[in-house]
mmCIF file of C-alpha atoms in Angstrom:
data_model
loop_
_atom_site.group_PDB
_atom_site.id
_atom_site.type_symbol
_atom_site.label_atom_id
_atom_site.label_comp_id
_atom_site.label_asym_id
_atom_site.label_seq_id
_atom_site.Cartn_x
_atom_site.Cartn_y
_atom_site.Cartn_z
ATOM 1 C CA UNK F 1 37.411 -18.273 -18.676
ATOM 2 C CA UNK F 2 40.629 -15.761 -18.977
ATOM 3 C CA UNK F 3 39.998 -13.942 -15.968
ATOM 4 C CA UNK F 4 41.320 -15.977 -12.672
ATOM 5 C CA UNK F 5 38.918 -13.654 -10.240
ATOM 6 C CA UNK F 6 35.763 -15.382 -12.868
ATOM 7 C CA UNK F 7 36.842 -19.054 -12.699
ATOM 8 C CA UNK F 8 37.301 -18.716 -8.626
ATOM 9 C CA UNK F 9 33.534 -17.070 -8.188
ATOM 10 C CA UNK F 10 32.143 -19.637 -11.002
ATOM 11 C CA UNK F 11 34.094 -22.741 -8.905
ATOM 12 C CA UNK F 12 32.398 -21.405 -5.619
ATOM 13 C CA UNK F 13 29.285 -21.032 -6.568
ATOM 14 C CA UNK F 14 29.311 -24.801 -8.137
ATOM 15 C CA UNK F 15 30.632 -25.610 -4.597
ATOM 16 C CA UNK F 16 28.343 -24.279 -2.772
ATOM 17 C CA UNK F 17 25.324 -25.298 -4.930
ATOM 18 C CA UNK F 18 26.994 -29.235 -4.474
ATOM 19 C CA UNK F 19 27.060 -28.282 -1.047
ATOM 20 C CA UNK F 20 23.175 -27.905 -0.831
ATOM 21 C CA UNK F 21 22.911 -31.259 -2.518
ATOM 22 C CA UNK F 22 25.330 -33.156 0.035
ATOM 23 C CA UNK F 23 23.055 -31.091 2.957
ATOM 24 C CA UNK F 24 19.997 -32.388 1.429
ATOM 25 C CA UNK F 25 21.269 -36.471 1.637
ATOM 26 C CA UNK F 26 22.781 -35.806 5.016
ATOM 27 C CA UNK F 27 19.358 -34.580 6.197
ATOM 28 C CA UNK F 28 17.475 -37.580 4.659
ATOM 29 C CA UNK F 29 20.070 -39.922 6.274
ATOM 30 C CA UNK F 30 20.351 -38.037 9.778
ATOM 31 C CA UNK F 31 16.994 -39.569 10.620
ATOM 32 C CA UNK F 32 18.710 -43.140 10.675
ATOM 33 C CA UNK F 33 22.653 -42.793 10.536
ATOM 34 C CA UNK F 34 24.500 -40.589 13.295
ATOM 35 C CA UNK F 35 26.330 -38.031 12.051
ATOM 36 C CA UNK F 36 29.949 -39.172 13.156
ATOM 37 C CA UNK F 37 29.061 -41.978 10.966
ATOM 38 C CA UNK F 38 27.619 -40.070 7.808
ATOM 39 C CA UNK F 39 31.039 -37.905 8.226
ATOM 40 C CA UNK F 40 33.656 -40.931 8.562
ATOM 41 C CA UNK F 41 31.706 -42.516 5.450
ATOM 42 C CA UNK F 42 32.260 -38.851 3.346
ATOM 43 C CA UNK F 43 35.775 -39.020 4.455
ATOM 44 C CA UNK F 44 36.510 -42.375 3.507
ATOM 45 C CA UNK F 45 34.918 -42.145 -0.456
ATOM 46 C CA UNK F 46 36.568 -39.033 -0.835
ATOM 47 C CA UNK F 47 40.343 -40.260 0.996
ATOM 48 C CA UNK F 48 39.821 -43.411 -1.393
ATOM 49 C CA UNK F 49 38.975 -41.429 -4.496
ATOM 50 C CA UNK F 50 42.271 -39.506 -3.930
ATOM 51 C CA UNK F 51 44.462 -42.251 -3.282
ATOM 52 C CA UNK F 52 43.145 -43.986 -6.412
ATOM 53 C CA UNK F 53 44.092 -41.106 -8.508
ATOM 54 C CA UNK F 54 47.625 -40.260 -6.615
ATOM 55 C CA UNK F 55 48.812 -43.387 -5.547
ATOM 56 C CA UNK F 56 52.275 -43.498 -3.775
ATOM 57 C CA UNK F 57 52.950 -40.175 -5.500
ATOM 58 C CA UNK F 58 49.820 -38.452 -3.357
ATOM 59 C CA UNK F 59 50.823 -40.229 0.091
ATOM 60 C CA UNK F 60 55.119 -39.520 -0.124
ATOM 61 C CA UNK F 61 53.537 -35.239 -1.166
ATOM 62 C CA UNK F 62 50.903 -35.261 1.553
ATOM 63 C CA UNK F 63 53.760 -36.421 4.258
ATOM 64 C CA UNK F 64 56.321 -33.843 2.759
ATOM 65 C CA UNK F 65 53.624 -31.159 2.360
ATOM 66 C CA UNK F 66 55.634 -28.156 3.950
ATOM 67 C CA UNK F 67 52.135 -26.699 5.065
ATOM 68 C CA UNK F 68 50.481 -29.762 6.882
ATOM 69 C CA UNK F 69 50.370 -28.027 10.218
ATOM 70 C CA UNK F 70 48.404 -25.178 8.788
ATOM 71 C CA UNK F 71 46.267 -27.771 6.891
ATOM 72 C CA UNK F 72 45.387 -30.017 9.988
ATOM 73 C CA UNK F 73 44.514 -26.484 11.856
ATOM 74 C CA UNK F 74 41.993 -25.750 8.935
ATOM 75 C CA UNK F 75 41.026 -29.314 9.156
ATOM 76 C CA UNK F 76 40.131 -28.717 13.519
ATOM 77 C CA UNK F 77 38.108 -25.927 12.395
ATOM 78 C CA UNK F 78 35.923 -27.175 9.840
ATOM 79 C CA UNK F 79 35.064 -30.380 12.090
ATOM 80 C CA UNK F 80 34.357 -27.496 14.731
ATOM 81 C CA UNK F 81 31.957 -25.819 12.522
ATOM 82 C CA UNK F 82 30.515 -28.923 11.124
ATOM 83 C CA UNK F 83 29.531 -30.334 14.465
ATOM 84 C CA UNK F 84 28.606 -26.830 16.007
ATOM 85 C CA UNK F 85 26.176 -26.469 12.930
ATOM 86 C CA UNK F 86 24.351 -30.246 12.863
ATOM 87 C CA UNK F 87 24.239 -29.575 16.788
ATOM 88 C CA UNK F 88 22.763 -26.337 16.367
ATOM 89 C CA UNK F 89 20.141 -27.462 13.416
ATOM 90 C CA UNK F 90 18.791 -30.713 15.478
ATOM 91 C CA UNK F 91 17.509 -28.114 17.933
ATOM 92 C CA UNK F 92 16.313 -25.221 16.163
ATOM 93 C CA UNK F 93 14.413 -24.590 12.957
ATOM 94 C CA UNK F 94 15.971 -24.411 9.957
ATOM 95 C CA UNK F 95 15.254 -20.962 9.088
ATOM 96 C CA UNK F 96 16.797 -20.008 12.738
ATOM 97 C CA UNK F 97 19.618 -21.734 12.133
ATOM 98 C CA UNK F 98 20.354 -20.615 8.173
ATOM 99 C CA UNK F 99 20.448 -16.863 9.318
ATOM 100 C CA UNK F 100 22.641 -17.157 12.261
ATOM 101 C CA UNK F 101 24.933 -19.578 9.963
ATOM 102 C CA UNK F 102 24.884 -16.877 7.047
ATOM 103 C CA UNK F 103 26.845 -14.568 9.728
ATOM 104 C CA UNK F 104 30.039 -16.606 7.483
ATOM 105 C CA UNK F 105 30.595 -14.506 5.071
ATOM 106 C CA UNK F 106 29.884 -11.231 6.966
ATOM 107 C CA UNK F 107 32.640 -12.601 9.299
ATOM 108 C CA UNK F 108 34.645 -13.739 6.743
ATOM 109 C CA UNK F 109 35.237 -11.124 4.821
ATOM 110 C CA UNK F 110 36.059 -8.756 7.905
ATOM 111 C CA UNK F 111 38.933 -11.625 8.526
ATOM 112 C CA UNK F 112 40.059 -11.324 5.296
ATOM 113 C CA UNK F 113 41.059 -7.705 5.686
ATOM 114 C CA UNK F 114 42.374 -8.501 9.672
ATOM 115 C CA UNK F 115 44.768 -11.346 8.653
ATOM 116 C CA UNK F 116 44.859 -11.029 4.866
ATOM 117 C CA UNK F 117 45.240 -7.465 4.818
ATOM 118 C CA UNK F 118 43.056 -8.034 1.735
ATOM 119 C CA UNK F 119 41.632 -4.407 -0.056
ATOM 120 C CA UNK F 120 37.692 -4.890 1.036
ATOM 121 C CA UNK F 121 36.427 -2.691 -1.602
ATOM 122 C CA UNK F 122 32.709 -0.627 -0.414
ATOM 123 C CA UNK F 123 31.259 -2.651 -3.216
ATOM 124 C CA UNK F 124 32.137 -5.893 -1.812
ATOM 125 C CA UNK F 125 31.004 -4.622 1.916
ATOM 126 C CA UNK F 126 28.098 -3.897 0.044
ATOM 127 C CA UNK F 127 27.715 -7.268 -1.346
ATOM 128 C CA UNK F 128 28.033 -9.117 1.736
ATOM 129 C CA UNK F 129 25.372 -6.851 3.623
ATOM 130 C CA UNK F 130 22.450 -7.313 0.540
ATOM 131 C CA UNK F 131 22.794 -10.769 0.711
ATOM 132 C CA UNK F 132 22.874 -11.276 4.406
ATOM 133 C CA UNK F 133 19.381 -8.842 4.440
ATOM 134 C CA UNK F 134 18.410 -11.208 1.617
ATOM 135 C CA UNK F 135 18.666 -13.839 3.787
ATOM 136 C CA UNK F 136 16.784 -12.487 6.812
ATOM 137 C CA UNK F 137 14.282 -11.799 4.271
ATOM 138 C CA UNK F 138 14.056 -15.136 3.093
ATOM 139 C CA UNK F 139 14.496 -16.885 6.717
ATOM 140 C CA UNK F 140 12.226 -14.487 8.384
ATOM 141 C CA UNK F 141 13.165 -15.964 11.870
ATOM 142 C CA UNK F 142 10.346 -14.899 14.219
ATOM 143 C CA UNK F 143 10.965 -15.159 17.635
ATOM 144 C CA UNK F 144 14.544 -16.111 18.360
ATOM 145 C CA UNK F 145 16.404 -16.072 21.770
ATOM 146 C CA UNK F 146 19.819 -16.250 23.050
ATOM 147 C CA UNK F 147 20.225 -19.992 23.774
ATOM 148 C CA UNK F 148 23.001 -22.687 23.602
ATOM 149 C CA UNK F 149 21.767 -23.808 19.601
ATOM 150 C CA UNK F 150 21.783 -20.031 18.899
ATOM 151 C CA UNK F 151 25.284 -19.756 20.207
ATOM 152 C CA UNK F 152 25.988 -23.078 18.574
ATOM 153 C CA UNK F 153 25.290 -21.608 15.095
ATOM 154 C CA UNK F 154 26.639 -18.322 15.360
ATOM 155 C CA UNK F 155 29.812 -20.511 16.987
ATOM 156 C CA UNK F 156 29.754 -22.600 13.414
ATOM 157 C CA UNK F 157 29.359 -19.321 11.228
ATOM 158 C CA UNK F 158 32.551 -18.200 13.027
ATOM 159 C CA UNK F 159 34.646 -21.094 12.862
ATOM 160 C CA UNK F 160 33.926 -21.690 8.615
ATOM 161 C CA UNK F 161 34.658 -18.354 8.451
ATOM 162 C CA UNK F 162 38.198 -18.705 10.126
ATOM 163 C CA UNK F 163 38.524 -21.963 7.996
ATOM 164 C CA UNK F 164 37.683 -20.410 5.116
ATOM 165 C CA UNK F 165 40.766 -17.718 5.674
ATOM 166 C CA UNK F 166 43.227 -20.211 6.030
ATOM 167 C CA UNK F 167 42.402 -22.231 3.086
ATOM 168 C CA UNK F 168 42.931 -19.000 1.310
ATOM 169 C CA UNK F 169 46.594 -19.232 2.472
ATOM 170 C CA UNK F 170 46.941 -22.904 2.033
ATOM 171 C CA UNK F 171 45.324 -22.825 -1.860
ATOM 172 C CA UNK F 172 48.262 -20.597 -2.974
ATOM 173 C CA UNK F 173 51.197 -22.838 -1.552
ATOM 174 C CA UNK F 174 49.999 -26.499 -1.794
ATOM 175 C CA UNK F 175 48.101 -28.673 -4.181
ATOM 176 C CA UNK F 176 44.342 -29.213 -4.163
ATOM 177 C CA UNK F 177 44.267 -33.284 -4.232
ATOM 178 C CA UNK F 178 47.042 -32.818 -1.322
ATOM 179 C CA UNK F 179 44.570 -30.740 0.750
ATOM 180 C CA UNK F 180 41.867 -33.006 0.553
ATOM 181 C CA UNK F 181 43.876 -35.736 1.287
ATOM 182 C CA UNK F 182 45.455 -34.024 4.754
ATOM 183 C CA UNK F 183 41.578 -32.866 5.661
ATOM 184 C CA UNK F 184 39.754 -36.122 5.389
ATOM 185 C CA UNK F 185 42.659 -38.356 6.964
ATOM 186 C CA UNK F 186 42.097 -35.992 9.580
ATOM 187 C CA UNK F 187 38.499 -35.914 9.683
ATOM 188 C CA UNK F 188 38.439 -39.907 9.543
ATOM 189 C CA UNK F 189 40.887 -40.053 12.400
ATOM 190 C CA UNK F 190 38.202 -37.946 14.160
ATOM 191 C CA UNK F 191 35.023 -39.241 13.525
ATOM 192 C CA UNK F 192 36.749 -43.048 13.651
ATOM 193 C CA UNK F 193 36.680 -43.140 17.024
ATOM 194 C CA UNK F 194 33.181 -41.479 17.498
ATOM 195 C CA UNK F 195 32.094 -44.473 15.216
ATOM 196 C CA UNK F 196 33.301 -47.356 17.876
ATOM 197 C CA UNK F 197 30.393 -45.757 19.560
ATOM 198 C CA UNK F 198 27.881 -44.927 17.487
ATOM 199 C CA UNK F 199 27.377 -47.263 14.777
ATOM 200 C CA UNK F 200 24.440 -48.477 13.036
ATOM 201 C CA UNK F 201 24.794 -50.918 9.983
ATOM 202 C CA UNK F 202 23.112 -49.624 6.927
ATOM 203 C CA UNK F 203 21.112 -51.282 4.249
ATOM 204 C CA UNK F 204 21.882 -50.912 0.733
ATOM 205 C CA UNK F 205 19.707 -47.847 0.181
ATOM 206 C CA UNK F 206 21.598 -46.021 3.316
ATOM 207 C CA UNK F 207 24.777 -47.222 2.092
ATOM 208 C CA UNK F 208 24.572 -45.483 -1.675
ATOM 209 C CA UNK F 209 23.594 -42.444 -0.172
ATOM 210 C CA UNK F 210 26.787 -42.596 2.358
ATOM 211 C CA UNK F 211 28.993 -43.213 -0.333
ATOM 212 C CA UNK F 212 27.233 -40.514 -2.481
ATOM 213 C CA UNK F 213 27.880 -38.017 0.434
ATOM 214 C CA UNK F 214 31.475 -38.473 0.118
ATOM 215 C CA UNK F 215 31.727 -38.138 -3.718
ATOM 216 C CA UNK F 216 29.258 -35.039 -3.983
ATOM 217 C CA UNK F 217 31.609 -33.502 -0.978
ATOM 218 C CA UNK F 218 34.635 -34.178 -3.057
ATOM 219 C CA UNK F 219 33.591 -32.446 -6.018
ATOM 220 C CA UNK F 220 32.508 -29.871 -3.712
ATOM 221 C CA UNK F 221 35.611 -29.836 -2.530
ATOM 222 C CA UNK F 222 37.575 -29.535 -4.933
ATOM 223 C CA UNK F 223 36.184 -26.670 -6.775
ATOM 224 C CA UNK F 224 36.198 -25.003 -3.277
ATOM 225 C CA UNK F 225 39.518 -25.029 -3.029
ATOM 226 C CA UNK F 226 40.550 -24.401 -6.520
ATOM 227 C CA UNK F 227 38.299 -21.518 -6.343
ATOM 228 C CA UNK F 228 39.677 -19.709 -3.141
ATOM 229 C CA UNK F 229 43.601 -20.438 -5.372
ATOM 230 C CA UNK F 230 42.289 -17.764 -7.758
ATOM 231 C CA UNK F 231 40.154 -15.042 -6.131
ATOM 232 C CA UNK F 232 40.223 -13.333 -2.577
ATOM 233 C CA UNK F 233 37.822 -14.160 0.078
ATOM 234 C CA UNK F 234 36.132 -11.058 0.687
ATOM 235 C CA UNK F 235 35.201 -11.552 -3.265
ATOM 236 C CA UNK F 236 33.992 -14.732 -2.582
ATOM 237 C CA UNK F 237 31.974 -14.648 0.797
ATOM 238 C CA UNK F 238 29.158 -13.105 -0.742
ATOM 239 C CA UNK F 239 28.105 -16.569 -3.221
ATOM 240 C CA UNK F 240 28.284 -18.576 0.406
ATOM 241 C CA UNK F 241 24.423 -17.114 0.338
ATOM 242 C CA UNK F 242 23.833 -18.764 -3.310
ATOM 243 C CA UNK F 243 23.448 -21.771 -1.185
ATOM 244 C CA UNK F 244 20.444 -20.723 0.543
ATOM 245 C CA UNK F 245 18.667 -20.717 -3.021
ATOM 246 C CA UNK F 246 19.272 -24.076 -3.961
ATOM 247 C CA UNK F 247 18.502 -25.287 -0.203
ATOM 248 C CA UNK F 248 14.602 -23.805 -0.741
ATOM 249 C CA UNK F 249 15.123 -25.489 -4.496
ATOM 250 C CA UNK F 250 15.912 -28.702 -3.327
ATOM 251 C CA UNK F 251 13.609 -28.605 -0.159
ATOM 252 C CA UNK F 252 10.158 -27.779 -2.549
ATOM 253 C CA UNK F 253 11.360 -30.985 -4.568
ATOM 254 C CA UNK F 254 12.313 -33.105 -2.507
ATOM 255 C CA UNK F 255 9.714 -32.540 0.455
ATOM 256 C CA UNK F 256 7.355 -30.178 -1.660
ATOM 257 C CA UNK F 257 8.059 -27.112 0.665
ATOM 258 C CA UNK F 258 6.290 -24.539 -1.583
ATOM 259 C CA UNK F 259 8.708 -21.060 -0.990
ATOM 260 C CA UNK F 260 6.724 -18.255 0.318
ATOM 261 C CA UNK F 261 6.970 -14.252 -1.209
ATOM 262 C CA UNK F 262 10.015 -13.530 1.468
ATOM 263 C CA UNK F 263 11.760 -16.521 -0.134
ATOM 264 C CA UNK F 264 11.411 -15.201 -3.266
ATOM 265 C CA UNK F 265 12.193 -11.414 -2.100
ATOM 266 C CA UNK F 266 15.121 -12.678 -0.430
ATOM 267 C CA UNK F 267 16.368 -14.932 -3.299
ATOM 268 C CA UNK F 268 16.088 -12.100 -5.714
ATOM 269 C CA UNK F 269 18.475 -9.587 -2.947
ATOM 270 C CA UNK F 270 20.784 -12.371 -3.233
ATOM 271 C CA UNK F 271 21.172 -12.998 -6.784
ATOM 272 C CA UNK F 272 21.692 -8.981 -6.559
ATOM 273 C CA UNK F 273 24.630 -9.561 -3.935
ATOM 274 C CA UNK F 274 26.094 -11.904 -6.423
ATOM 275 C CA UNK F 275 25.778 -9.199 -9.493
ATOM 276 C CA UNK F 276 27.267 -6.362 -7.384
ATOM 277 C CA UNK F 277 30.684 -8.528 -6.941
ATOM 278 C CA UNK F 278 30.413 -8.913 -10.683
ATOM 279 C CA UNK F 279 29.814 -6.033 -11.961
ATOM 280 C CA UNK F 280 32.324 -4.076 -9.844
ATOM 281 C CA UNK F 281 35.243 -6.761 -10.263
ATOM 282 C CA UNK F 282 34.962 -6.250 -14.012
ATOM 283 C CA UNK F 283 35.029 -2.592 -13.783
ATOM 284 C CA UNK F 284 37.890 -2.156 -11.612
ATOM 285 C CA UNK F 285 39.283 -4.747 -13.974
ATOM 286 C CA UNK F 286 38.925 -2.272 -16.624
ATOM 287 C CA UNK F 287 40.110 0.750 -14.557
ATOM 288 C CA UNK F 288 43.508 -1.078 -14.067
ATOM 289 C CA UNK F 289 43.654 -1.617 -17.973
#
């Protein structure tokens, strides 16, 4: 595709949809595994992968990467939102817990134009509030309360968000393979030590699925990042919420969860969030020609 703005919202979208698939094993595993454990494995396939492919080239660019401070900060946050969010979601339902986590992009994109000083066009303000609606639509949480999961959640929608920002910055200075190298050395020193603790040896079947975690999050990964390199995040934020349509895919085939007329409805708001960044990215595109 010619147009850089394109390629980043076509990467993020495959991102996010590969998201939704590594969600889906982590939830079939999470009833066995411990999390620290599912989370050291996805960091170790995807560190190995990288080291394969950049050998001593990879490790001598990683330890001279001008921008690892940044990097590891990025790398806090994530593991922040990451344990905020399966914290949150082993206490409340998953609708609950998709609506208060789809305050990212809202969040994001009002970060964007705070640090970023980033032009948040009313067509991309726009974007971000139809899918959001699309998503209490399709949620329909009935009944929620201020708790410590709910704060949890909302905690986790902030911290991406912030994450999310600075890998905006980082994407335009340093390469993508050194990125993911930085995050999961960082993320295995973390969840290493969590693992003394908490393991539990896995058969084969668990073991596949651990190691499929990590390559599914690489590929999600990387088009992530390569994504945020060529469009700005208040673009973006709005396909975070394509996510939510592959989770109710994945969920009626893998567990046969049949999606209700508010799934649809919502679905269909969302899709329209995504076609309102579209559309108005290719006509200012053709006002500036």
């Amino acid at each position: 595709m010619k147009n850089s703005v394109s390629l980043g919202i076509l990467l993020t979208s495959v991102a996010y949809m590969a998201f939704t698939f590594h969600d889906a094993i982590i939830k079939i595993l999470t009833s066995t595994i411990p999390v620290w454990q599912i989370l050291f494995f996805r960091s170790l396939t995807i560190l190995l992968g990288c080291l394969a492919y950049g050998r001593g080239k990879l490790v001598h660019q990683t330890m001279t990467s001008p921008i690892i401070k940044p990097m590891i900060l990025r790398s806090t946050l994530l593991l922040s939102a990451w344990l905020s969010y399966y914290s949150a979601a082993s206490r409340l339902q998953l609708a609950e817990v998709t609506t208060l986590y789809y305050a990212a992009p809202v969040v994001g994109t009002l970060l964007a134009w705070l640090i970023l000083k980033e032009e948040v066009t009313p067509a991309r303000w726009l974007a971000v509030g139809v899918g959001f609606v699309g998503v209490l639509i399709a949620c329909n949480p009935i009944g929620l309360t201020i708790s410590w999961p709910v704060y949890l959640a909302l905690q986790a929608a902030v911290l991406w968000a912030a994450a999310m920002v600075l890998l905006r910055k980082t994407s335009l200075h340093e390469k993508t393979i050194v990125q993911l190298t930085v995050s999961n050395v960082f993320f295995l020193a973390m969840t290493g030590v969590a693992v003394l603790y908490t393991w539990r040896t896995p058969d084969m079947t668990q073991l596949a699925l651990l190691v499929a975690t990590g390559v599914v999050a690489g590929l999600a990964q990387v088009a992530l990042f390569e994504g945020m390199r060529r469009a700005p995040v208040s673009v973006l934020a709005p396909f975070k919420y394509t996510s939510l349509i592959w989770a109710f895919l994945l969920g009626y085939l893998i567990w046969a969860d049949l999606p209700t007329q508010n799934v649809i409805a919502g679905a269909c708001m969302i899709l329209g969030a995504g076609l309102i960044i579209i559309v108005s990215e290719r006509l200012r595109r053709h006002v500036a020609v």
